[in-house]
Amino acid sequence: MTERDQGQDPAPPSNPHNEVDGSEEDKHAHIELPPAESTKQQSPSSAPLVNSNGWDGKLRMPPRNAVLSNPEVLSDPDYSDPDAPPVEQIEADEDLLDDYPPDSEDVDLVHCRISSIPALRLERFTKLKRLCLRQNAITSILLPETLGETLEELDFYDNLISHLKGLEDMKCLKSLDMSFNKIKHIKHVDHLHTLTELYFVQNRISKIENLEGLSNLTMIELAANRLREIENLDTLTRLEELWLGKNKITEIRNLSPLRNLRLLDLKSNRLTSIGGLSDLTNLEELYVSHNAISSIPADALSNNKKLRVLDISNNQISHLENISHLTELEELWASSNQLSDFREVENELRDKENLETVYFEMNPLQLQGPAVYRNKVRLALPQVKQIDATYVKV
């Protein structure tokens, strides 16, 4: 059926200057833009304002097409156009540091649109201990060798760095933050023997590797990457905090050497069970929310008697069980599961003298009787001071 058969004016001839030939059409995305609707409302009782030819006085435009020359931006979050105009940048020269005396121990240049480290002339700071270059446009780590004798904290959070070259001389470094960059591989850091804190949040890392020399590391954060397996952590025997949330990990494994681990974060992964924790006898905080865990096996937490915080929320757990031995428990987060029995809550938790906070909202035991839910929790657990997000009135 033609446009004329449908009661619409035919579209005007296309402009030959706007046509895209067959060779170019595959490189472009076409988006049809609907015609603008009239905002004027017509009274139901009024006669339609049309002439004898059926024209109602509105300008009818033919469908329009928008052509995107870079359709990848719609589907690829990592896409970048090499021909796009550069982001406006402030010259990263010594003027930015005029207010810092040469004996400064702390330099903080956040969100200054810096793209060149050498132009900052950092070698003038002979006592520099902390350098923060967050939220800039830095692509390469080009630090003067002289900083290696004094620098202890280095922060490149939210830049454009894709490779970890340039840290060879940082022999005193204790903290390194490379979060929110474009790093795909962990390399060129295993010589940083004094490092105690390492941050790689929100990068493109798919494998834990090349950390063998970091024997003094106490905290590593690898959340929001592309990890599928916990591996190559054997030499990090002093590690106390391991943050692995928002990855693609399917199994808790290879953690036995980490006897000093106090905190383990595995939320938002692909776990279906809790296990592999029997050797972590010093574990105090465990976060496994937003996974696909259906139960807590009898031996899952049997050796983790120092647990103070347990977060199992947003899973598929139907029975609260096998946690009665956790006498040090202070917080239990179990919202958005399939828990339905208040007797299990009382049996597992009533004798926990240190328990102050519990979350059970969005479980059947709350949804089936929301009006009496809080009172039932208080009766079952009289020691708690906070139920979900609300403090208990004394």
mmCIF file of C-alpha atoms in Angstrom:
data_model
loop_
_atom_site.group_PDB
_atom_site.id
_atom_site.type_symbol
_atom_site.label_atom_id
_atom_site.label_comp_id
_atom_site.label_asym_id
_atom_site.label_seq_id
_atom_site.Cartn_x
_atom_site.Cartn_y
_atom_site.Cartn_z
ATOM 1 C CA MET A 1 0.000 0.000 0.000
ATOM 2 C CA THR A 2 1.444 3.381 -0.977
ATOM 3 C CA GLU A 3 1.514 6.505 1.167
ATOM 4 C CA ARG A 4 -1.211 8.028 -1.044
ATOM 5 C CA ASP A 5 -3.409 4.938 -0.517
ATOM 6 C CA GLN A 6 -3.053 5.474 3.236
ATOM 7 C CA GLY A 7 -4.378 9.022 3.030
ATOM 8 C CA GLN A 8 -0.987 10.674 3.462
ATOM 9 C CA ASP A 9 0.866 13.001 1.158
ATOM 10 C CA PRO A 10 3.767 11.285 -0.550
ATOM 11 C CA ALA A 11 7.214 12.031 0.794
ATOM 12 C CA PRO A 12 9.160 14.618 -1.234
ATOM 13 C CA PRO A 13 11.995 13.416 -3.450
ATOM 14 C CA SER A 14 15.123 12.690 -1.458
ATOM 15 C CA ASN A 15 17.967 15.160 -1.656
ATOM 16 C CA PRO A 16 20.745 13.577 -3.716
ATOM 17 C CA HIS A 17 23.303 15.269 -1.468
ATOM 18 C CA ASN A 18 21.961 13.305 1.541
ATOM 19 C CA GLU A 19 21.885 9.900 -0.124
ATOM 20 C CA VAL A 20 24.237 7.198 1.119
ATOM 21 C CA ASP A 21 25.541 4.763 -1.476
ATOM 22 C CA GLY A 22 25.639 1.035 -0.889
ATOM 23 C CA SER A 23 29.295 1.019 0.147
ATOM 24 C CA GLU A 24 28.738 3.594 2.860
ATOM 25 C CA GLU A 25 25.395 2.300 4.122
ATOM 26 C CA ASP A 26 26.967 -0.568 6.049
ATOM 27 C CA LYS A 27 29.086 1.905 7.986
ATOM 28 C CA HIS A 28 26.153 3.972 9.223
ATOM 29 C CA ALA A 29 23.170 3.387 11.482
ATOM 30 C CA HIS A 30 19.750 4.686 10.436
ATOM 31 C CA ILE A 31 17.318 5.849 13.108
ATOM 32 C CA GLU A 32 13.790 6.802 12.100
ATOM 33 C CA LEU A 33 12.489 9.877 13.903
ATOM 34 C CA PRO A 34 8.685 9.962 14.324
ATOM 35 C CA PRO A 35 6.789 13.047 13.125
ATOM 36 C CA ALA A 36 6.076 15.619 15.769
ATOM 37 C CA GLU A 37 2.615 15.398 17.308
ATOM 38 C CA SER A 38 0.393 18.411 17.676
ATOM 39 C CA THR A 39 -0.049 19.469 21.297
ATOM 40 C CA LYS A 40 -3.325 21.282 20.679
ATOM 41 C CA GLN A 41 -6.307 19.287 21.999
ATOM 42 C CA GLN A 42 -9.584 19.332 20.056
ATOM 43 C CA SER A 43 -12.869 19.415 21.922
ATOM 44 C CA PRO A 44 -14.873 16.179 21.558
ATOM 45 C CA SER A 45 -17.974 18.145 20.555
ATOM 46 C CA SER A 46 -16.334 20.405 17.994
ATOM 47 C CA ALA A 47 -16.420 19.654 14.273
ATOM 48 C CA PRO A 48 -13.103 18.680 12.680
ATOM 49 C CA LEU A 49 -11.353 21.613 11.049
ATOM 50 C CA VAL A 50 -10.780 20.244 7.559
ATOM 51 C CA ASN A 51 -11.272 21.646 4.092
ATOM 52 C CA SER A 52 -12.927 19.939 1.142
ATOM 53 C CA ASN A 53 -9.682 18.169 0.274
ATOM 54 C CA GLY A 54 -9.393 16.672 3.757
ATOM 55 C CA TRP A 55 -6.504 18.909 4.893
ATOM 56 C CA ASP A 56 -6.771 19.747 8.601
ATOM 57 C CA GLY A 57 -4.316 22.624 8.670
ATOM 58 C CA LYS A 58 -1.435 20.646 10.209
ATOM 59 C CA LEU A 59 1.928 20.430 8.550
ATOM 60 C CA ARG A 60 2.570 16.759 7.847
ATOM 61 C CA MET A 61 6.251 15.960 7.568
ATOM 62 C CA PRO A 62 7.469 12.711 6.046
ATOM 63 C CA PRO A 63 9.385 10.291 8.301
ATOM 64 C CA ARG A 64 12.929 11.435 8.877
ATOM 65 C CA ASN A 65 16.102 9.409 9.152
ATOM 66 C CA ALA A 66 19.091 10.283 11.291
ATOM 67 C CA VAL A 67 22.363 8.751 10.107
ATOM 68 C CA LEU A 68 25.008 7.924 12.709
ATOM 69 C CA SER A 69 28.507 7.676 11.296
ATOM 70 C CA ASN A 70 29.720 5.838 14.419
ATOM 71 C CA PRO A 71 26.929 3.417 15.437
ATOM 72 C CA GLU A 72 29.364 1.534 17.696
ATOM 73 C CA VAL A 73 28.692 4.073 20.440
ATOM 74 C CA LEU A 74 25.228 2.562 20.885
ATOM 75 C CA SER A 75 26.471 -0.933 21.769
ATOM 76 C CA ASP A 76 30.130 -0.742 22.800
ATOM 77 C CA PRO A 77 30.815 1.128 26.084
ATOM 78 C CA ASP A 78 34.547 1.012 25.376
ATOM 79 C CA TYR A 79 34.240 2.559 21.912
ATOM 80 C CA SER A 80 36.275 5.647 21.233
ATOM 81 C CA ASP A 81 36.449 7.596 18.003
ATOM 82 C CA PRO A 82 40.021 8.448 16.991
ATOM 83 C CA ASP A 83 38.683 11.218 14.745
ATOM 84 C CA ALA A 84 36.619 12.855 17.479
ATOM 85 C CA PRO A 85 37.748 16.323 18.574
ATOM 86 C CA PRO A 86 40.007 16.170 21.648
ATOM 87 C CA VAL A 87 38.672 17.028 25.071
ATOM 88 C CA GLU A 88 39.600 20.514 26.124
ATOM 89 C CA GLN A 89 42.653 20.293 28.323
ATOM 90 C CA ILE A 90 44.488 22.669 30.567
ATOM 91 C CA GLU A 91 48.206 22.809 29.956
ATOM 92 C CA ALA A 92 49.736 20.713 32.732
ATOM 93 C CA ASP A 93 52.689 22.967 33.403
ATOM 94 C CA GLU A 94 54.473 24.258 36.486
ATOM 95 C CA ASP A 95 51.938 27.061 36.967
ATOM 96 C CA LEU A 96 49.543 24.565 38.559
ATOM 97 C CA LEU A 97 52.097 23.971 41.305
ATOM 98 C CA ASP A 98 53.276 27.512 41.961
ATOM 99 C CA ASP A 99 51.597 27.518 45.365
ATOM 100 C CA TYR A 100 53.473 24.410 46.507
ATOM 101 C CA PRO A 101 56.837 24.995 48.208
ATOM 102 C CA PRO A 102 59.718 22.712 47.122
ATOM 103 C CA ASP A 103 59.631 20.858 50.438
ATOM 104 C CA SER A 104 55.952 19.858 50.050
ATOM 105 C CA GLU A 105 55.144 16.313 51.124
ATOM 106 C CA ASP A 106 51.661 16.286 49.605
ATOM 107 C CA VAL A 107 50.600 17.344 46.078
ATOM 108 C CA ASP A 108 46.916 17.152 45.183
ATOM 109 C CA LEU A 109 45.795 17.949 41.611
ATOM 110 C CA VAL A 110 42.273 16.577 41.210
ATOM 111 C CA HIS A 111 40.171 17.212 38.107
ATOM 112 C CA CYS A 112 42.638 19.602 36.517
ATOM 113 C CA ARG A 113 42.485 18.113 32.989
ATOM 114 C CA ILE A 114 46.165 17.252 33.140
ATOM 115 C CA SER A 115 47.505 15.129 30.295
ATOM 116 C CA SER A 116 51.273 15.494 30.755
ATOM 117 C CA ILE A 117 53.096 14.469 33.921
ATOM 118 C CA PRO A 118 56.602 15.603 32.811
ATOM 119 C CA ALA A 119 55.310 19.133 32.227
ATOM 120 C CA LEU A 120 54.481 19.372 35.941
ATOM 121 C CA ARG A 121 58.218 19.269 36.780
ATOM 122 C CA LEU A 122 57.644 17.123 39.847
ATOM 123 C CA GLU A 123 61.376 16.613 40.326
ATOM 124 C CA ARG A 124 61.466 19.918 42.197
ATOM 125 C CA PHE A 125 59.689 18.258 45.169
ATOM 126 C CA THR A 126 62.473 16.444 46.970
ATOM 127 C CA LYS A 127 60.354 15.378 49.972
ATOM 128 C CA LEU A 128 57.140 14.368 48.218
ATOM 129 C CA LYS A 129 55.327 11.490 49.961
ATOM 130 C CA ARG A 130 51.834 11.661 48.488
ATOM 131 C CA LEU A 131 50.879 12.464 44.882
ATOM 132 C CA CYS A 132 47.209 12.577 43.909
ATOM 133 C CA LEU A 133 46.347 13.043 40.221
ATOM 134 C CA ARG A 134 42.742 11.868 40.287
ATOM 135 C CA GLN A 135 40.264 12.569 37.490
ATOM 136 C CA ASN A 136 42.603 13.855 34.831
ATOM 137 C CA ALA A 137 43.430 12.833 31.250
ATOM 138 C CA ILE A 138 46.721 11.043 31.898
ATOM 139 C CA THR A 139 47.516 8.146 29.558
ATOM 140 C CA SER A 140 51.055 7.215 30.652
ATOM 141 C CA ILE A 141 52.922 7.027 33.961
ATOM 142 C CA LEU A 142 56.011 9.172 33.428
ATOM 143 C CA LEU A 143 57.380 10.011 36.865
ATOM 144 C CA PRO A 144 60.832 11.444 37.613
ATOM 145 C CA GLU A 145 63.247 8.931 39.125
ATOM 146 C CA THR A 146 63.884 11.208 42.097
ATOM 147 C CA LEU A 147 60.379 10.565 43.472
ATOM 148 C CA GLY A 148 61.276 6.933 44.039
ATOM 149 C CA GLU A 149 63.261 7.835 47.156
ATOM 150 C CA THR A 150 60.327 9.457 48.987
ATOM 151 C CA LEU A 151 56.935 8.734 47.371
ATOM 152 C CA GLU A 152 54.666 6.512 49.498
ATOM 153 C CA GLU A 153 51.176 7.129 48.069
ATOM 154 C CA LEU A 154 50.346 7.407 44.366
ATOM 155 C CA ASP A 155 46.792 7.978 43.150
ATOM 156 C CA PHE A 156 45.805 7.797 39.450
ATOM 157 C CA TYR A 157 42.094 7.131 40.072
ATOM 158 C CA ASP A 158 39.930 7.926 37.009
ATOM 159 C CA ASN A 159 42.399 8.605 34.217
ATOM 160 C CA LEU A 160 43.048 7.024 30.805
ATOM 161 C CA ILE A 161 45.952 4.723 31.659
ATOM 162 C CA SER A 162 46.083 1.367 29.867
ATOM 163 C CA HIS A 163 49.556 0.086 30.873
ATOM 164 C CA LEU A 164 51.378 -0.026 34.204
ATOM 165 C CA LYS A 165 54.808 0.924 32.940
ATOM 166 C CA GLY A 166 56.702 3.677 34.730
ATOM 167 C CA LEU A 167 56.780 2.452 38.329
ATOM 168 C CA GLU A 168 60.230 0.880 38.223
ATOM 169 C CA ASP A 169 61.842 3.412 40.590
ATOM 170 C CA MET A 170 59.045 3.624 43.187
ATOM 171 C CA LYS A 171 60.906 1.651 45.854
ATOM 172 C CA CYS A 172 59.091 3.242 48.836
ATOM 173 C CA LEU A 173 55.514 3.046 47.559
ATOM 174 C CA LYS A 174 52.940 1.842 50.101
ATOM 175 C CA SER A 175 49.650 2.680 48.366
ATOM 176 C CA LEU A 176 48.839 2.598 44.640
ATOM 177 C CA ASP A 177 45.401 3.447 43.254
ATOM 178 C CA MET A 178 44.818 2.666 39.568
ATOM 179 C CA SER A 179 41.025 2.446 39.779
ATOM 180 C CA PHE A 180 38.795 3.557 36.906
ATOM 181 C CA ASN A 181 41.363 3.319 34.142
ATOM 182 C CA LYS A 182 41.706 1.066 31.080
ATOM 183 C CA ILE A 183 44.090 -1.573 32.397
ATOM 184 C CA LYS A 184 43.703 -5.098 30.991
ATOM 185 C CA HIS A 185 46.678 -6.871 32.580
ATOM 186 C CA ILE A 186 48.375 -6.664 35.977
ATOM 187 C CA LYS A 187 52.036 -6.177 35.109
ATOM 188 C CA HIS A 188 55.120 -4.302 36.282
ATOM 189 C CA VAL A 189 54.087 -4.098 39.959
ATOM 190 C CA ASP A 190 55.587 -7.236 41.534
ATOM 191 C CA HIS A 191 58.787 -5.331 42.378
ATOM 192 C CA LEU A 192 56.900 -2.949 44.694
ATOM 193 C CA HIS A 193 57.871 -4.875 47.818
ATOM 194 C CA THR A 194 56.807 -2.131 50.260
ATOM 195 C CA LEU A 195 53.269 -1.906 48.853
ATOM 196 C CA THR A 196 50.500 -2.535 51.396
ATOM 197 C CA GLU A 197 47.413 -1.276 49.506
ATOM 198 C CA LEU A 198 46.596 -1.838 45.830
ATOM 199 C CA TYR A 199 43.455 -0.635 44.049
ATOM 200 C CA PHE A 200 42.355 -1.796 40.578
ATOM 201 C CA VAL A 201 38.613 -1.089 40.766
ATOM 202 C CA GLN A 202 36.690 -0.752 37.484
ATOM 203 C CA ASN A 203 39.279 -1.717 34.925
ATOM 204 C CA ARG A 204 39.297 -4.477 32.282
ATOM 205 C CA ILE A 205 41.325 -7.090 34.128
ATOM 206 C CA SER A 206 40.428 -10.720 33.372
ATOM 207 C CA LYS A 207 43.127 -12.525 35.378
ATOM 208 C CA ILE A 208 44.792 -12.114 38.777
ATOM 209 C CA GLU A 209 48.502 -12.421 38.056
ATOM 210 C CA ASN A 210 52.029 -11.108 38.630
ATOM 211 C CA LEU A 211 51.599 -10.288 42.324
ATOM 212 C CA GLU A 212 54.213 -12.719 43.661
ATOM 213 C CA GLY A 213 56.568 -10.055 45.005
ATOM 214 C CA LEU A 214 53.957 -8.132 46.990
ATOM 215 C CA SER A 215 54.463 -10.021 50.236
ATOM 216 C CA ASN A 216 53.604 -6.977 52.391
ATOM 217 C CA LEU A 217 50.232 -6.391 50.754
ATOM 218 C CA THR A 218 47.399 -6.203 53.291
ATOM 219 C CA MET A 219 44.599 -5.021 50.995
ATOM 220 C CA ILE A 220 43.823 -5.477 47.308
ATOM 221 C CA GLU A 221 40.694 -4.248 45.574
ATOM 222 C CA LEU A 222 39.769 -5.773 42.206
ATOM 223 C CA ALA A 223 36.047 -5.081 42.118
ATOM 224 C CA ALA A 224 34.209 -4.375 38.862
ATOM 225 C CA ASN A 225 36.582 -6.139 36.500
ATOM 226 C CA ARG A 226 36.259 -9.251 34.317
ATOM 227 C CA LEU A 227 37.607 -11.919 36.653
ATOM 228 C CA ARG A 228 36.256 -15.461 36.451
ATOM 229 C CA GLU A 229 38.541 -17.194 38.943
ATOM 230 C CA ILE A 230 40.291 -16.539 42.253
ATOM 231 C CA GLU A 231 43.924 -17.454 41.635
ATOM 232 C CA ASN A 232 47.603 -16.592 42.109
ATOM 233 C CA LEU A 233 47.268 -15.161 45.614
ATOM 234 C CA ASP A 234 49.435 -17.775 47.362
ATOM 235 C CA THR A 235 52.291 -15.427 48.272
ATOM 236 C CA LEU A 236 50.062 -12.726 49.756
ATOM 237 C CA THR A 237 50.108 -14.276 53.204
ATOM 238 C CA ARG A 238 49.688 -10.932 54.991
ATOM 239 C CA LEU A 239 46.539 -10.041 53.090
ATOM 240 C CA GLU A 240 43.721 -8.879 55.373
ATOM 241 C CA GLU A 241 41.168 -7.520 52.888
ATOM 242 C CA LEU A 242 40.249 -8.989 49.500
ATOM 243 C CA TRP A 243 37.642 -7.127 47.447
ATOM 244 C CA LEU A 244 36.394 -9.054 44.391
ATOM 245 C CA GLY A 245 32.815 -7.832 44.017
ATOM 246 C CA LYS A 246 31.100 -7.314 40.681
ATOM 247 C CA ASN A 247 33.069 -9.848 38.647
ATOM 248 C CA LYS A 248 32.159 -13.198 37.050
ATOM 249 C CA ILE A 249 33.517 -15.574 39.689
ATOM 250 C CA THR A 250 31.651 -18.884 39.980
ATOM 251 C CA GLU A 251 33.474 -20.610 42.852
ATOM 252 C CA ILE A 252 35.239 -19.671 46.099
ATOM 253 C CA ARG A 253 38.620 -21.365 45.894
ATOM 254 C CA ASN A 254 42.408 -20.972 46.274
ATOM 255 C CA LEU A 255 42.138 -18.925 49.467
ATOM 256 C CA SER A 256 43.752 -21.362 51.916
ATOM 257 C CA PRO A 257 47.124 -19.525 52.138
ATOM 258 C CA LEU A 258 45.383 -16.307 53.225
ATOM 259 C CA ARG A 259 45.261 -17.187 56.930
ATOM 260 C CA ASN A 260 45.235 -13.516 57.991
ATOM 261 C CA LEU A 261 42.256 -12.549 55.848
ATOM 262 C CA ARG A 262 39.688 -10.569 57.845
ATOM 263 C CA LEU A 263 37.415 -9.332 55.051
ATOM 264 C CA LEU A 264 36.269 -11.106 51.881
ATOM 265 C CA ASP A 265 33.945 -9.364 49.442
ATOM 266 C CA LEU A 266 32.427 -11.482 46.647
ATOM 267 C CA LYS A 267 29.119 -9.718 46.113
ATOM 268 C CA SER A 268 27.608 -9.499 42.629
ATOM 269 C CA ASN A 269 29.343 -12.512 41.156
ATOM 270 C CA ARG A 270 28.032 -15.865 39.897
ATOM 271 C CA LEU A 271 28.355 -17.999 43.024
ATOM 272 C CA THR A 272 25.891 -20.819 43.592
ATOM 273 C CA SER A 273 27.287 -22.039 46.921
ATOM 274 C CA ILE A 274 29.401 -21.025 49.907
ATOM 275 C CA GLY A 275 32.579 -23.039 50.405
ATOM 276 C CA GLY A 276 36.353 -22.910 50.369
ATOM 277 C CA LEU A 277 36.544 -20.878 53.580
ATOM 278 C CA SER A 278 37.551 -23.515 56.112
ATOM 279 C CA ASP A 279 41.143 -22.268 56.460
ATOM 280 C CA LEU A 280 40.147 -18.617 56.926
ATOM 281 C CA THR A 281 39.838 -18.843 60.688
ATOM 282 C CA ASN A 282 40.421 -15.108 61.181
ATOM 283 C CA LEU A 283 37.646 -14.035 58.814
ATOM 284 C CA GLU A 284 35.464 -11.324 60.380
ATOM 285 C CA GLU A 285 33.453 -9.961 57.439
ATOM 286 C CA LEU A 286 31.973 -11.962 54.553
ATOM 287 C CA TYR A 287 29.966 -10.354 51.757
ATOM 288 C CA VAL A 288 28.320 -12.699 49.234
ATOM 289 C CA SER A 289 25.168 -10.758 48.372
ATOM 290 C CA HIS A 290 23.695 -10.624 44.860
ATOM 291 C CA ASN A 291 24.690 -14.127 43.816
ATOM 292 C CA ALA A 292 22.702 -17.323 43.180
ATOM 293 C CA ILE A 293 23.320 -19.087 46.504
ATOM 294 C CA SER A 294 20.463 -21.376 47.548
ATOM 295 C CA SER A 295 21.649 -22.680 50.925
ATOM 296 C CA ILE A 296 24.271 -22.504 53.665
ATOM 297 C CA PRO A 297 25.830 -25.988 53.893
ATOM 298 C CA ALA A 298 26.666 -27.418 57.303
ATOM 299 C CA ASP A 299 30.417 -27.107 56.803
ATOM 300 C CA ALA A 300 30.406 -23.832 54.861
ATOM 301 C CA LEU A 301 31.194 -21.557 57.816
ATOM 302 C CA SER A 302 32.093 -24.130 60.446
ATOM 303 C CA ASN A 303 35.617 -22.739 61.023
ATOM 304 C CA ASN A 304 34.775 -19.055 60.649
ATOM 305 C CA LYS A 305 33.814 -18.475 64.263
ATOM 306 C CA LYS A 306 35.144 -14.907 64.331
ATOM 307 C CA LEU A 307 32.593 -13.662 61.808
ATOM 308 C CA ARG A 308 31.070 -10.353 62.887
ATOM 309 C CA VAL A 309 29.373 -9.355 59.619
ATOM 310 C CA LEU A 310 27.627 -11.791 57.280
ATOM 311 C CA ASP A 311 25.897 -10.470 54.167
ATOM 312 C CA ILE A 312 23.886 -13.107 52.280
ATOM 313 C CA SER A 313 21.203 -10.762 50.940
ATOM 314 C CA ASN A 314 19.778 -10.967 47.426
ATOM 315 C CA ASN A 315 20.259 -14.692 46.963
ATOM 316 C CA GLN A 316 17.877 -17.678 46.818
ATOM 317 C CA ILE A 317 18.319 -19.008 50.358
ATOM 318 C CA SER A 318 15.164 -20.648 51.712
ATOM 319 C CA HIS A 319 16.355 -21.741 55.174
ATOM 320 C CA LEU A 320 18.356 -19.872 57.794
ATOM 321 C CA GLU A 321 20.615 -22.602 59.096
ATOM 322 C CA ASN A 322 24.146 -23.600 60.079
ATOM 323 C CA ILE A 323 25.110 -20.227 61.564
ATOM 324 C CA SER A 324 24.172 -20.849 65.205
ATOM 325 C CA HIS A 325 27.861 -21.338 66.083
ATOM 326 C CA LEU A 326 28.776 -17.775 65.003
ATOM 327 C CA THR A 327 28.737 -16.358 68.519
ATOM 328 C CA GLU A 328 30.563 -13.142 67.573
ATOM 329 C CA LEU A 329 27.990 -12.125 64.954
ATOM 330 C CA GLU A 330 27.053 -8.427 65.086
ATOM 331 C CA GLU A 331 25.322 -7.900 61.728
ATOM 332 C CA LEU A 332 23.315 -10.284 59.549
ATOM 333 C CA TRP A 333 22.103 -9.053 56.187
ATOM 334 C CA ALA A 334 19.648 -11.575 54.719
ATOM 335 C CA SER A 335 17.091 -9.462 52.857
ATOM 336 C CA SER A 336 15.642 -10.503 49.483
ATOM 337 C CA ASN A 337 15.873 -14.263 49.937
ATOM 338 C CA GLN A 338 13.224 -16.976 50.401
ATOM 339 C CA LEU A 339 13.196 -17.105 54.217
ATOM 340 C CA SER A 340 9.742 -17.803 55.631
ATOM 341 C CA ASP A 341 10.122 -19.309 59.112
ATOM 342 C CA PHE A 342 10.539 -17.114 62.197
ATOM 343 C CA ARG A 343 11.385 -20.206 64.222
ATOM 344 C CA GLU A 344 14.604 -20.598 62.231
ATOM 345 C CA VAL A 345 15.465 -16.967 62.923
ATOM 346 C CA GLU A 346 14.994 -17.488 66.646
ATOM 347 C CA ASN A 347 16.808 -20.825 66.792
ATOM 348 C CA GLU A 348 19.872 -19.589 64.909
ATOM 349 C CA LEU A 349 20.233 -16.094 66.368
ATOM 350 C CA ARG A 350 18.496 -15.684 69.714
ATOM 351 C CA ASP A 351 21.582 -16.391 71.838
ATOM 352 C CA LYS A 352 23.874 -14.004 69.887
ATOM 353 C CA GLU A 353 24.547 -11.360 72.535
ATOM 354 C CA ASN A 354 26.533 -9.109 70.178
ATOM 355 C CA LEU A 355 23.926 -9.152 67.410
ATOM 356 C CA GLU A 356 22.697 -5.597 66.835
ATOM 357 C CA THR A 357 21.585 -5.380 63.194
ATOM 358 C CA VAL A 358 19.452 -7.740 61.102
ATOM 359 C CA TYR A 359 17.951 -7.341 57.641
ATOM 360 C CA PHE A 360 15.075 -9.640 56.665
ATOM 361 C CA GLU A 361 12.965 -7.376 54.450
ATOM 362 C CA MET A 362 11.738 -8.697 51.084
ATOM 363 C CA ASN A 363 11.549 -12.258 52.387
ATOM 364 C CA PRO A 364 8.276 -14.203 52.673
ATOM 365 C CA LEU A 365 8.457 -13.798 56.456
ATOM 366 C CA GLN A 366 8.131 -10.034 55.922
ATOM 367 C CA LEU A 367 5.952 -9.928 52.808
ATOM 368 C CA GLN A 368 3.299 -12.300 54.188
ATOM 369 C CA GLY A 369 2.680 -10.181 57.271
ATOM 370 C CA PRO A 370 4.232 -6.728 56.942
ATOM 371 C CA ALA A 371 2.097 -5.250 59.726
ATOM 372 C CA VAL A 372 3.424 -7.628 62.385
ATOM 373 C CA TYR A 373 6.840 -8.351 60.884
ATOM 374 C CA ARG A 374 8.884 -5.981 63.056
ATOM 375 C CA ASN A 375 7.186 -7.104 66.250
ATOM 376 C CA LYS A 376 7.892 -10.734 65.415
ATOM 377 C CA VAL A 377 11.566 -9.980 64.835
ATOM 378 C CA ARG A 378 11.745 -8.105 68.148
ATOM 379 C CA LEU A 379 10.147 -11.013 69.986
ATOM 380 C CA ALA A 380 12.486 -13.517 68.359
ATOM 381 C CA LEU A 381 15.601 -11.336 68.772
ATOM 382 C CA PRO A 382 15.125 -8.954 71.710
ATOM 383 C CA GLN A 383 18.806 -7.985 71.689
ATOM 384 C CA VAL A 384 18.822 -6.309 68.250
ATOM 385 C CA LYS A 385 18.957 -2.530 67.962
ATOM 386 C CA GLN A 386 18.257 -2.200 64.237
ATOM 387 C CA ILE A 387 15.780 -4.063 62.034
ATOM 388 C CA ASP A 388 16.375 -3.377 58.364
ATOM 389 C CA ALA A 389 17.032 0.348 57.940
ATOM 390 C CA THR A 390 15.201 1.417 61.104
ATOM 391 C CA TYR A 391 16.457 1.520 64.665
ATOM 392 C CA VAL A 392 14.391 -0.228 67.311
ATOM 393 C CA LYS A 393 12.590 2.118 69.669
ATOM 394 C CA VAL A 394 13.491 1.439 73.269
#
